[in-house]
Amino acid sequence: MSRLAGLLASLLLSLCVAFAPTVASAQQPGAGPPMPIALDLAKVPVGSWADYTMTVGQLAKMKMRMALVGKGAAGTIIETTVDGEMLAQLGGKMVMQVTLAPGAEKEGTAKKLVMQVGSADPMEMPLEMTGGKQFTKPNPKTLLKSETITVAAGTFKTKHYRDKSAKGEKVDFWISEDVPPFGLVKIEAEQKGNPQIKGPVTLELAGKGADAKPLVTKPAKPFDQAAFMQQMTGGRAGGGAGGPAAGKAPAPASAPAAAPKK
């Protein structure tokens, strides 16, 4: 697999499974801080969605949607969809479906992860690829101030937090209770870990609504490393010499580092 394709695979998987600034380090998929959730998912209506414009350094802008698409005995189901020019070679949008066990919404640890790339059949992903925790409540100690900001979707009264990644990169995010499912209005994150991506990572609210439907509707197939890498490289053979064997998960990513306590 080419270096560019490898970067793209890591980048896009990270986009779907965790906090947007995770993509900046382009390390193992899922490495990095978890997505902040300011709302109680148990109280968020099914169908709630928020659309974002994402910029990753000098790369082409992408679109991301976060939606709560199901609740039931199996748990709470969240889908993160990424779309844009970079995904054209993969046949279209990428969807990561995360299922949180009933009552585990506050802990933010996934019970099940399913990835769907373009028109390919969905595939269940190994939980160790994400480093464990997908979501976290904002740490009150990282709150800077209350702030009114204007983004593409409008003007919002927010709480402005500033945290740091495991590498010490500054991560600012703005939260509002008026933006379900997560409350996220904006993210700005430094990016110093990957010389191939020049510039910061930004995520800005572009719209919101309440009519989201599940995009992953077929039963997920078991994880197959070779098939997954083919999907991530637009159908070309992936992995290259010395790549992971088919059907085996990559080495586990390190668990997300918590912000240092003051």
PDB file of C-alpha atoms in Angstrom:
ATOM      1  CA  MET A   1       0.000   0.000   0.000  1.00  0.00           C
ATOM      2  CA  SER A   2       1.363   3.447  -0.889  1.00  0.00           C
ATOM      3  CA  ARG A   3       2.313   5.931   1.798  1.00  0.00           C
ATOM      4  CA  LEU A   4      -0.550   8.214   0.757  1.00  0.00           C
ATOM      5  CA  ALA A   5      -3.062   5.377   0.878  1.00  0.00           C
ATOM      6  CA  GLY A   6      -1.782   4.334   4.292  1.00  0.00           C
ATOM      7  CA  LEU A   7      -2.134   7.876   5.588  1.00  0.00           C
ATOM      8  CA  LEU A   8      -5.623   8.111   4.125  1.00  0.00           C
ATOM      9  CA  ALA A   9      -6.704   4.849   5.752  1.00  0.00           C
ATOM     10  CA  SER A  10      -5.453   5.893   9.181  1.00  0.00           C
ATOM     11  CA  LEU A  11      -6.855   9.378   8.780  1.00  0.00           C
ATOM     12  CA  LEU A  12     -10.357   8.359   7.776  1.00  0.00           C
ATOM     13  CA  LEU A  13     -10.731   5.617  10.351  1.00  0.00           C
ATOM     14  CA  SER A  14      -9.627   8.039  13.038  1.00  0.00           C
ATOM     15  CA  LEU A  15     -12.163  10.574  11.800  1.00  0.00           C
ATOM     16  CA  CYS A  16     -14.971   8.129  12.373  1.00  0.00           C
ATOM     17  CA  VAL A  17     -14.055   6.578  15.695  1.00  0.00           C
ATOM     18  CA  ALA A  18     -12.858   9.424  17.830  1.00  0.00           C
ATOM     19  CA  PHE A  19     -12.322  13.084  18.488  1.00  0.00           C
ATOM     20  CA  ALA A  20     -11.506  15.002  15.296  1.00  0.00           C
ATOM     21  CA  PRO A  21      -8.025  16.130  16.461  1.00  0.00           C
ATOM     22  CA  THR A  22      -7.063  12.466  16.620  1.00  0.00           C
ATOM     23  CA  VAL A  23      -6.529  12.616  12.849  1.00  0.00           C
ATOM     24  CA  ALA A  24      -3.802  15.176  13.262  1.00  0.00           C
ATOM     25  CA  SER A  25      -1.336  12.736  14.787  1.00  0.00           C
ATOM     26  CA  ALA A  26      -2.115  10.100  12.117  1.00  0.00           C
ATOM     27  CA  GLN A  27      -0.814   7.402  14.400  1.00  0.00           C
ATOM     28  CA  GLN A  28      -2.598   4.115  14.892  1.00  0.00           C
ATOM     29  CA  PRO A  29      -6.347   4.413  14.288  1.00  0.00           C
ATOM     30  CA  GLY A  30      -8.171   5.553  17.371  1.00  0.00           C
ATOM     31  CA  ALA A  31      -5.149   7.009  19.186  1.00  0.00           C
ATOM     32  CA  GLY A  32      -5.917  10.330  20.781  1.00  0.00           C
ATOM     33  CA  PRO A  33      -8.484  11.985  23.019  1.00  0.00           C
ATOM     34  CA  PRO A  34     -12.101  10.796  22.935  1.00  0.00           C
ATOM     35  CA  MET A  35     -14.981  12.897  21.591  1.00  0.00           C
ATOM     36  CA  PRO A  36     -16.414  15.324  24.181  1.00  0.00           C
ATOM     37  CA  ILE A  37     -20.105  14.840  24.939  1.00  0.00           C
ATOM     38  CA  ALA A  38     -21.800  17.586  26.939  1.00  0.00           C
ATOM     39  CA  LEU A  39     -25.326  16.157  26.753  1.00  0.00           C
ATOM     40  CA  ASP A  40     -26.933  13.183  28.487  1.00  0.00           C
ATOM     41  CA  LEU A  41     -27.448  10.764  25.588  1.00  0.00           C
ATOM     42  CA  ALA A  42     -30.237   9.059  27.518  1.00  0.00           C
ATOM     43  CA  LYS A  43     -32.229  12.281  27.097  1.00  0.00           C
ATOM     44  CA  VAL A  44     -31.267  13.054  23.478  1.00  0.00           C
ATOM     45  CA  PRO A  45     -34.077  12.140  21.036  1.00  0.00           C
ATOM     46  CA  VAL A  46     -33.433   9.448  18.440  1.00  0.00           C
ATOM     47  CA  GLY A  47     -32.862  11.077  15.061  1.00  0.00           C
ATOM     48  CA  SER A  48     -30.862  14.043  16.388  1.00  0.00           C
ATOM     49  CA  TRP A  49     -28.006  14.984  14.066  1.00  0.00           C
ATOM     50  CA  ALA A  50     -25.374  17.684  13.656  1.00  0.00           C
ATOM     51  CA  ASP A  51     -23.406  18.422  10.472  1.00  0.00           C
ATOM     52  CA  TYR A  52     -19.875  19.825  10.487  1.00  0.00           C
ATOM     53  CA  THR A  53     -17.333  21.184   8.037  1.00  0.00           C
ATOM     54  CA  MET A  54     -13.926  19.676   8.754  1.00  0.00           C
ATOM     55  CA  THR A  55     -10.547  21.012   7.707  1.00  0.00           C
ATOM     56  CA  VAL A  56      -7.409  18.936   8.295  1.00  0.00           C
ATOM     57  CA  GLY A  57      -4.366  21.062   7.569  1.00  0.00           C
ATOM     58  CA  GLN A  58      -3.963  21.731   3.856  1.00  0.00           C
ATOM     59  CA  LEU A  59      -6.146  18.783   2.820  1.00  0.00           C
ATOM     60  CA  ALA A  60      -9.469  19.274   1.055  1.00  0.00           C
ATOM     61  CA  LYS A  61     -12.426  20.101   3.288  1.00  0.00           C
ATOM     62  CA  MET A  62     -14.682  17.243   4.328  1.00  0.00           C
ATOM     63  CA  LYS A  63     -18.170  16.913   5.741  1.00  0.00           C
ATOM     64  CA  MET A  64     -18.976  15.051   8.941  1.00  0.00           C
ATOM     65  CA  ARG A  65     -22.351  14.130  10.432  1.00  0.00           C
ATOM     66  CA  MET A  66     -22.849  12.847  13.970  1.00  0.00           C
ATOM     67  CA  ALA A  67     -26.265  11.284  14.583  1.00  0.00           C
ATOM     68  CA  LEU A  68     -28.034   9.333  17.299  1.00  0.00           C
ATOM     69  CA  VAL A  69     -29.943   6.767  15.249  1.00  0.00           C
ATOM     70  CA  GLY A  70     -31.216   4.191  17.716  1.00  0.00           C
ATOM     71  CA  LYS A  71     -31.979   3.222  21.315  1.00  0.00           C
ATOM     72  CA  GLY A  72     -33.165  -0.084  22.652  1.00  0.00           C
ATOM     73  CA  ALA A  73     -32.272  -3.257  24.489  1.00  0.00           C
ATOM     74  CA  ALA A  74     -29.031  -3.505  22.500  1.00  0.00           C
ATOM     75  CA  GLY A  75     -27.926  -0.032  23.585  1.00  0.00           C
ATOM     76  CA  THR A  76     -27.564   3.483  22.153  1.00  0.00           C
ATOM     77  CA  ILE A  77     -26.457   3.631  18.515  1.00  0.00           C
ATOM     78  CA  ILE A  78     -24.446   6.546  17.146  1.00  0.00           C
ATOM     79  CA  GLU A  79     -23.321   6.945  13.539  1.00  0.00           C
ATOM     80  CA  THR A  80     -20.499   9.220  12.403  1.00  0.00           C
ATOM     81  CA  THR A  81     -20.435   9.823   8.645  1.00  0.00           C
ATOM     82  CA  VAL A  82     -17.544  11.386   6.734  1.00  0.00           C
ATOM     83  CA  ASP A  83     -17.917  12.551   3.134  1.00  0.00           C
ATOM     84  CA  GLY A  84     -15.871  14.639   0.726  1.00  0.00           C
ATOM     85  CA  GLU A  85     -13.378  14.713  -2.117  1.00  0.00           C
ATOM     86  CA  MET A  86     -10.841  12.532  -0.305  1.00  0.00           C
ATOM     87  CA  LEU A  87     -13.348   9.681  -0.205  1.00  0.00           C
ATOM     88  CA  ALA A  88     -14.100   9.659  -3.936  1.00  0.00           C
ATOM     89  CA  GLN A  89     -11.539   6.920  -4.576  1.00  0.00           C
ATOM     90  CA  LEU A  90     -13.223   4.812  -1.890  1.00  0.00           C
ATOM     91  CA  GLY A  91     -16.584   4.946  -3.617  1.00  0.00           C
ATOM     92  CA  GLY A  92     -18.263   7.532  -1.427  1.00  0.00           C
ATOM     93  CA  LYS A  93     -18.931   8.211   2.227  1.00  0.00           C
ATOM     94  CA  MET A  94     -17.628   6.310   5.209  1.00  0.00           C
ATOM     95  CA  VAL A  95     -19.858   5.457   8.168  1.00  0.00           C
ATOM     96  CA  MET A  96     -18.766   4.287  11.612  1.00  0.00           C
ATOM     97  CA  GLN A  97     -21.586   2.941  13.760  1.00  0.00           C
ATOM     98  CA  VAL A  98     -20.880   2.792  17.505  1.00  0.00           C
ATOM     99  CA  THR A  99     -23.124   0.915  19.929  1.00  0.00           C
ATOM    100  CA  LEU A 100     -22.915   1.849  23.605  1.00  0.00           C
ATOM    101  CA  ALA A 101     -24.198  -0.707  26.099  1.00  0.00           C
ATOM    102  CA  PRO A 102     -27.414   0.228  27.941  1.00  0.00           C
ATOM    103  CA  GLY A 103     -26.537   2.490  30.857  1.00  0.00           C
ATOM    104  CA  ALA A 104     -22.966   2.981  29.635  1.00  0.00           C
ATOM    105  CA  GLU A 105     -23.566   6.243  27.776  1.00  0.00           C
ATOM    106  CA  LYS A 106     -21.760   8.287  30.412  1.00  0.00           C
ATOM    107  CA  GLU A 107     -18.707   6.003  30.388  1.00  0.00           C
ATOM    108  CA  GLY A 108     -18.430   6.379  26.608  1.00  0.00           C
ATOM    109  CA  THR A 109     -16.977   2.915  25.972  1.00  0.00           C
ATOM    110  CA  ALA A 110     -18.153   1.081  22.862  1.00  0.00           C
ATOM    111  CA  LYS A 111     -19.853  -2.303  22.968  1.00  0.00           C
ATOM    112  CA  LYS A 112     -19.667  -2.718  19.184  1.00  0.00           C
ATOM    113  CA  LEU A 113     -18.106  -0.906  16.207  1.00  0.00           C
ATOM    114  CA  VAL A 114     -19.174  -1.320  12.592  1.00  0.00           C
ATOM    115  CA  MET A 115     -17.543   0.358   9.582  1.00  0.00           C
ATOM    116  CA  GLN A 116     -19.159   0.818   6.171  1.00  0.00           C
ATOM    117  CA  VAL A 117     -17.037   2.195   3.310  1.00  0.00           C
ATOM    118  CA  GLY A 118     -18.870   3.392   0.211  1.00  0.00           C
ATOM    119  CA  SER A 119     -21.137   0.685  -1.185  1.00  0.00           C
ATOM    120  CA  ALA A 120     -19.187  -2.150   0.463  1.00  0.00           C
ATOM    121  CA  ASP A 121     -20.866  -4.380   3.027  1.00  0.00           C
ATOM    122  CA  PRO A 122     -20.486  -3.200   6.637  1.00  0.00           C
ATOM    123  CA  MET A 123     -17.753  -4.865   8.681  1.00  0.00           C
ATOM    124  CA  GLU A 124     -17.455  -5.253  12.446  1.00  0.00           C
ATOM    125  CA  MET A 125     -14.213  -3.704  13.683  1.00  0.00           C
ATOM    126  CA  PRO A 126     -12.039  -4.916  16.576  1.00  0.00           C
ATOM    127  CA  LEU A 127     -12.679  -2.774  19.643  1.00  0.00           C
ATOM    128  CA  GLU A 128      -8.941  -2.543  20.330  1.00  0.00           C
ATOM    129  CA  MET A 129      -8.524  -0.450  17.168  1.00  0.00           C
ATOM    130  CA  THR A 130     -10.113   2.500  18.953  1.00  0.00           C
ATOM    131  CA  GLY A 131      -8.122   2.483  22.167  1.00  0.00           C
ATOM    132  CA  GLY A 132     -11.294   1.842  24.172  1.00  0.00           C
ATOM    133  CA  LYS A 133     -13.200   4.939  25.177  1.00  0.00           C
ATOM    134  CA  GLN A 134     -14.934   6.853  22.361  1.00  0.00           C
ATOM    135  CA  PHE A 135     -16.614   9.633  24.347  1.00  0.00           C
ATOM    136  CA  THR A 136     -16.019  11.642  27.495  1.00  0.00           C
ATOM    137  CA  LYS A 137     -17.628  14.425  29.506  1.00  0.00           C
ATOM    138  CA  PRO A 138     -15.749  17.760  29.318  1.00  0.00           C
ATOM    139  CA  ASN A 139     -13.478  18.240  32.305  1.00  0.00           C
ATOM    140  CA  PRO A 140     -14.733  21.250  34.347  1.00  0.00           C
ATOM    141  CA  LYS A 141     -11.106  22.099  35.170  1.00  0.00           C
ATOM    142  CA  THR A 142     -10.434  22.822  31.488  1.00  0.00           C
ATOM    143  CA  LEU A 143     -13.274  25.378  31.164  1.00  0.00           C
ATOM    144  CA  LEU A 144     -11.942  28.783  30.068  1.00  0.00           C
ATOM    145  CA  LYS A 145     -15.100  30.916  29.918  1.00  0.00           C
ATOM    146  CA  SER A 146     -18.631  31.274  28.616  1.00  0.00           C
ATOM    147  CA  GLU A 147     -18.582  32.699  25.107  1.00  0.00           C
ATOM    148  CA  THR A 148     -21.043  33.532  22.314  1.00  0.00           C
ATOM    149  CA  ILE A 149     -19.698  32.444  18.926  1.00  0.00           C
ATOM    150  CA  THR A 150     -21.007  32.509  15.360  1.00  0.00           C
ATOM    151  CA  VAL A 151     -20.500  29.580  12.989  1.00  0.00           C
ATOM    152  CA  ALA A 152     -22.101  28.573   9.690  1.00  0.00           C
ATOM    153  CA  ALA A 153     -25.126  27.144  11.522  1.00  0.00           C
ATOM    154  CA  GLY A 154     -25.783  30.353  13.491  1.00  0.00           C
ATOM    155  CA  THR A 155     -24.890  32.054  16.759  1.00  0.00           C
ATOM    156  CA  PHE A 156     -24.653  30.027  19.969  1.00  0.00           C
ATOM    157  CA  LYS A 157     -23.996  30.648  23.642  1.00  0.00           C
ATOM    158  CA  THR A 158     -21.224  28.206  24.458  1.00  0.00           C
ATOM    159  CA  LYS A 159     -18.750  27.068  27.070  1.00  0.00           C
ATOM    160  CA  HIS A 160     -15.175  27.273  25.812  1.00  0.00           C
ATOM    161  CA  TYR A 161     -12.826  24.498  26.990  1.00  0.00           C
ATOM    162  CA  ARG A 162      -9.093  24.131  26.377  1.00  0.00           C
ATOM    163  CA  ASP A 163      -7.438  20.753  26.713  1.00  0.00           C
ATOM    164  CA  LYS A 164      -4.256  19.101  25.457  1.00  0.00           C
ATOM    165  CA  SER A 165      -3.594  15.973  23.455  1.00  0.00           C
ATOM    166  CA  ALA A 166      -1.202  13.293  24.683  1.00  0.00           C
ATOM    167  CA  LYS A 167       1.492  15.056  22.617  1.00  0.00           C
ATOM    168  CA  GLY A 168       0.821  18.404  24.238  1.00  0.00           C
ATOM    169  CA  GLU A 169      -1.068  19.899  21.299  1.00  0.00           C
ATOM    170  CA  LYS A 170      -3.623  22.531  22.275  1.00  0.00           C
ATOM    171  CA  VAL A 171      -7.264  21.530  21.710  1.00  0.00           C
ATOM    172  CA  ASP A 172     -10.020  24.157  22.034  1.00  0.00           C
ATOM    173  CA  PHE A 173     -13.690  23.204  21.834  1.00  0.00           C
ATOM    174  CA  TRP A 174     -16.951  25.082  22.247  1.00  0.00           C
ATOM    175  CA  ILE A 175     -20.003  23.318  23.699  1.00  0.00           C
ATOM    176  CA  SER A 176     -23.715  24.211  23.680  1.00  0.00           C
ATOM    177  CA  GLU A 177     -26.666  22.288  25.106  1.00  0.00           C
ATOM    178  CA  ASP A 178     -28.672  23.449  22.058  1.00  0.00           C
ATOM    179  CA  VAL A 179     -26.726  21.216  19.657  1.00  0.00           C
ATOM    180  CA  PRO A 180     -27.659  17.540  20.080  1.00  0.00           C
ATOM    181  CA  PRO A 181     -26.532  14.829  19.999  1.00  0.00           C
ATOM    182  CA  PHE A 182     -23.174  15.811  21.577  1.00  0.00           C
ATOM    183  CA  GLY A 183     -23.370  19.571  22.154  1.00  0.00           C
ATOM    184  CA  LEU A 184     -20.344  20.254  19.954  1.00  0.00           C
ATOM    185  CA  VAL A 185     -20.267  23.627  18.124  1.00  0.00           C
ATOM    186  CA  LYS A 186     -16.610  24.030  17.179  1.00  0.00           C
ATOM    187  CA  ILE A 187     -13.152  22.493  17.577  1.00  0.00           C
ATOM    188  CA  GLU A 188      -9.743  24.003  16.864  1.00  0.00           C
ATOM    189  CA  ALA A 189      -6.729  21.766  17.429  1.00  0.00           C
ATOM    190  CA  GLU A 190      -3.011  22.173  16.905  1.00  0.00           C
ATOM    191  CA  GLN A 191      -1.332  19.553  14.738  1.00  0.00           C
ATOM    192  CA  LYS A 192       2.366  18.929  15.196  1.00  0.00           C
ATOM    193  CA  GLY A 193       2.697  15.178  14.970  1.00  0.00           C
ATOM    194  CA  ASN A 194       2.583  14.570  11.209  1.00  0.00           C
ATOM    195  CA  PRO A 195       4.739  16.560   8.757  1.00  0.00           C
ATOM    196  CA  GLN A 196       2.546  15.366   5.875  1.00  0.00           C
ATOM    197  CA  ILE A 197      -0.386  17.346   7.275  1.00  0.00           C
ATOM    198  CA  LYS A 198       0.495  21.029   7.560  1.00  0.00           C
ATOM    199  CA  GLY A 199      -1.793  23.168   9.663  1.00  0.00           C
ATOM    200  CA  PRO A 200      -4.432  22.744  12.363  1.00  0.00           C
ATOM    201  CA  VAL A 201      -7.570  20.622  12.502  1.00  0.00           C
ATOM    202  CA  THR A 202     -10.894  22.468  12.666  1.00  0.00           C
ATOM    203  CA  LEU A 203     -14.477  21.282  12.982  1.00  0.00           C
ATOM    204  CA  GLU A 204     -17.360  23.769  12.715  1.00  0.00           C
ATOM    205  CA  LEU A 205     -21.105  23.268  12.997  1.00  0.00           C
ATOM    206  CA  ALA A 206     -22.872  23.686   9.648  1.00  0.00           C
ATOM    207  CA  GLY A 207     -26.399  22.513  10.510  1.00  0.00           C
ATOM    208  CA  LYS A 208     -28.540  20.379  12.796  1.00  0.00           C
ATOM    209  CA  GLY A 209     -31.804  18.482  12.720  1.00  0.00           C
ATOM    210  CA  ALA A 210     -33.900  15.656  14.124  1.00  0.00           C
ATOM    211  CA  ASP A 211     -34.687  13.249  11.268  1.00  0.00           C
ATOM    212  CA  ALA A 212     -31.571  11.058  10.993  1.00  0.00           C
ATOM    213  CA  LYS A 213     -32.018   7.416   9.967  1.00  0.00           C
ATOM    214  CA  PRO A 214     -29.470   4.591  10.257  1.00  0.00           C
ATOM    215  CA  LEU A 215     -27.188   4.295   7.229  1.00  0.00           C
ATOM    216  CA  VAL A 216     -25.765   0.930   8.279  1.00  0.00           C
ATOM    217  CA  THR A 217     -28.729  -1.385   7.731  1.00  0.00           C
ATOM    218  CA  LYS A 218     -27.150  -4.681   6.617  1.00  0.00           C
ATOM    219  CA  PRO A 219     -25.754  -7.250   9.072  1.00  0.00           C
ATOM    220  CA  ALA A 220     -22.043  -6.622   9.610  1.00  0.00           C
ATOM    221  CA  LYS A 221     -19.539  -9.152   8.329  1.00  0.00           C
ATOM    222  CA  PRO A 222     -16.683 -10.355  10.568  1.00  0.00           C
ATOM    223  CA  PHE A 223     -13.519  -8.280  10.437  1.00  0.00           C
ATOM    224  CA  ASP A 224     -11.154  -9.170   7.591  1.00  0.00           C
ATOM    225  CA  GLN A 225      -7.939  -7.128   7.512  1.00  0.00           C
ATOM    226  CA  ALA A 226      -7.173  -7.763   3.838  1.00  0.00           C
ATOM    227  CA  ALA A 227     -10.710  -6.914   2.707  1.00  0.00           C
ATOM    228  CA  PHE A 228     -10.756  -3.795   4.875  1.00  0.00           C
ATOM    229  CA  MET A 229      -7.472  -2.500   3.457  1.00  0.00           C
ATOM    230  CA  GLN A 230      -8.769  -3.103  -0.068  1.00  0.00           C
ATOM    231  CA  GLN A 231     -11.788  -0.962   0.782  1.00  0.00           C
ATOM    232  CA  MET A 232      -9.555   1.751   2.233  1.00  0.00           C
ATOM    233  CA  THR A 233      -7.380   1.879  -0.884  1.00  0.00           C
ATOM    234  CA  GLY A 234     -10.192   2.043  -3.398  1.00  0.00           C
ATOM    235  CA  GLY A 235     -10.199  -1.660  -4.254  1.00  0.00           C
ATOM    236  CA  ARG A 236      -6.437  -2.037  -4.733  1.00  0.00           C
ATOM    237  CA  ALA A 237      -4.594  -4.753  -2.861  1.00  0.00           C
ATOM    238  CA  GLY A 238      -3.503  -3.359   0.487  1.00  0.00           C
ATOM    239  CA  GLY A 239      -1.002  -4.085   3.153  1.00  0.00           C
ATOM    240  CA  GLY A 240       2.082  -4.699   1.033  1.00  0.00           C
ATOM    241  CA  ALA A 241       4.970  -6.855   2.097  1.00  0.00           C
ATOM    242  CA  GLY A 242       4.929  -7.569   5.755  1.00  0.00           C
ATOM    243  CA  GLY A 243       1.357  -6.256   6.164  1.00  0.00           C
ATOM    244  CA  PRO A 244      -1.089  -7.753   8.625  1.00  0.00           C
ATOM    245  CA  ALA A 245      -2.525 -11.123   7.742  1.00  0.00           C
ATOM    246  CA  ALA A 246      -6.124 -11.371   6.636  1.00  0.00           C
ATOM    247  CA  GLY A 247      -8.613 -11.687   9.437  1.00  0.00           C
ATOM    248  CA  LYS A 248      -6.258 -10.388  12.112  1.00  0.00           C
ATOM    249  CA  ALA A 249      -6.656  -7.102  13.916  1.00  0.00           C
ATOM    250  CA  PRO A 250      -3.845  -4.530  13.878  1.00  0.00           C
ATOM    251  CA  ALA A 251      -1.807  -4.009  17.004  1.00  0.00           C
ATOM    252  CA  PRO A 252      -3.951  -2.354  19.684  1.00  0.00           C
ATOM    253  CA  ALA A 253      -3.796   1.416  19.823  1.00  0.00           C
ATOM    254  CA  SER A 254      -2.749   3.009  23.058  1.00  0.00           C
ATOM    255  CA  ALA A 255      -5.632   4.108  25.255  1.00  0.00           C
ATOM    256  CA  PRO A 256      -6.571   7.787  24.998  1.00  0.00           C
ATOM    257  CA  ALA A 257      -4.619   9.911  27.427  1.00  0.00           C
ATOM    258  CA  ALA A 258      -6.666  11.816  29.947  1.00  0.00           C
ATOM    259  CA  ALA A 259      -5.975  15.484  30.443  1.00  0.00           C
ATOM    260  CA  PRO A 260      -3.642  16.119  33.371  1.00  0.00           C
ATOM    261  CA  LYS A 261      -5.474  17.016  36.570  1.00  0.00           C
ATOM    262  CA  LYS A 262      -4.704  20.337  38.109  1.00  0.00           C
TER     263      LYS A 262
END
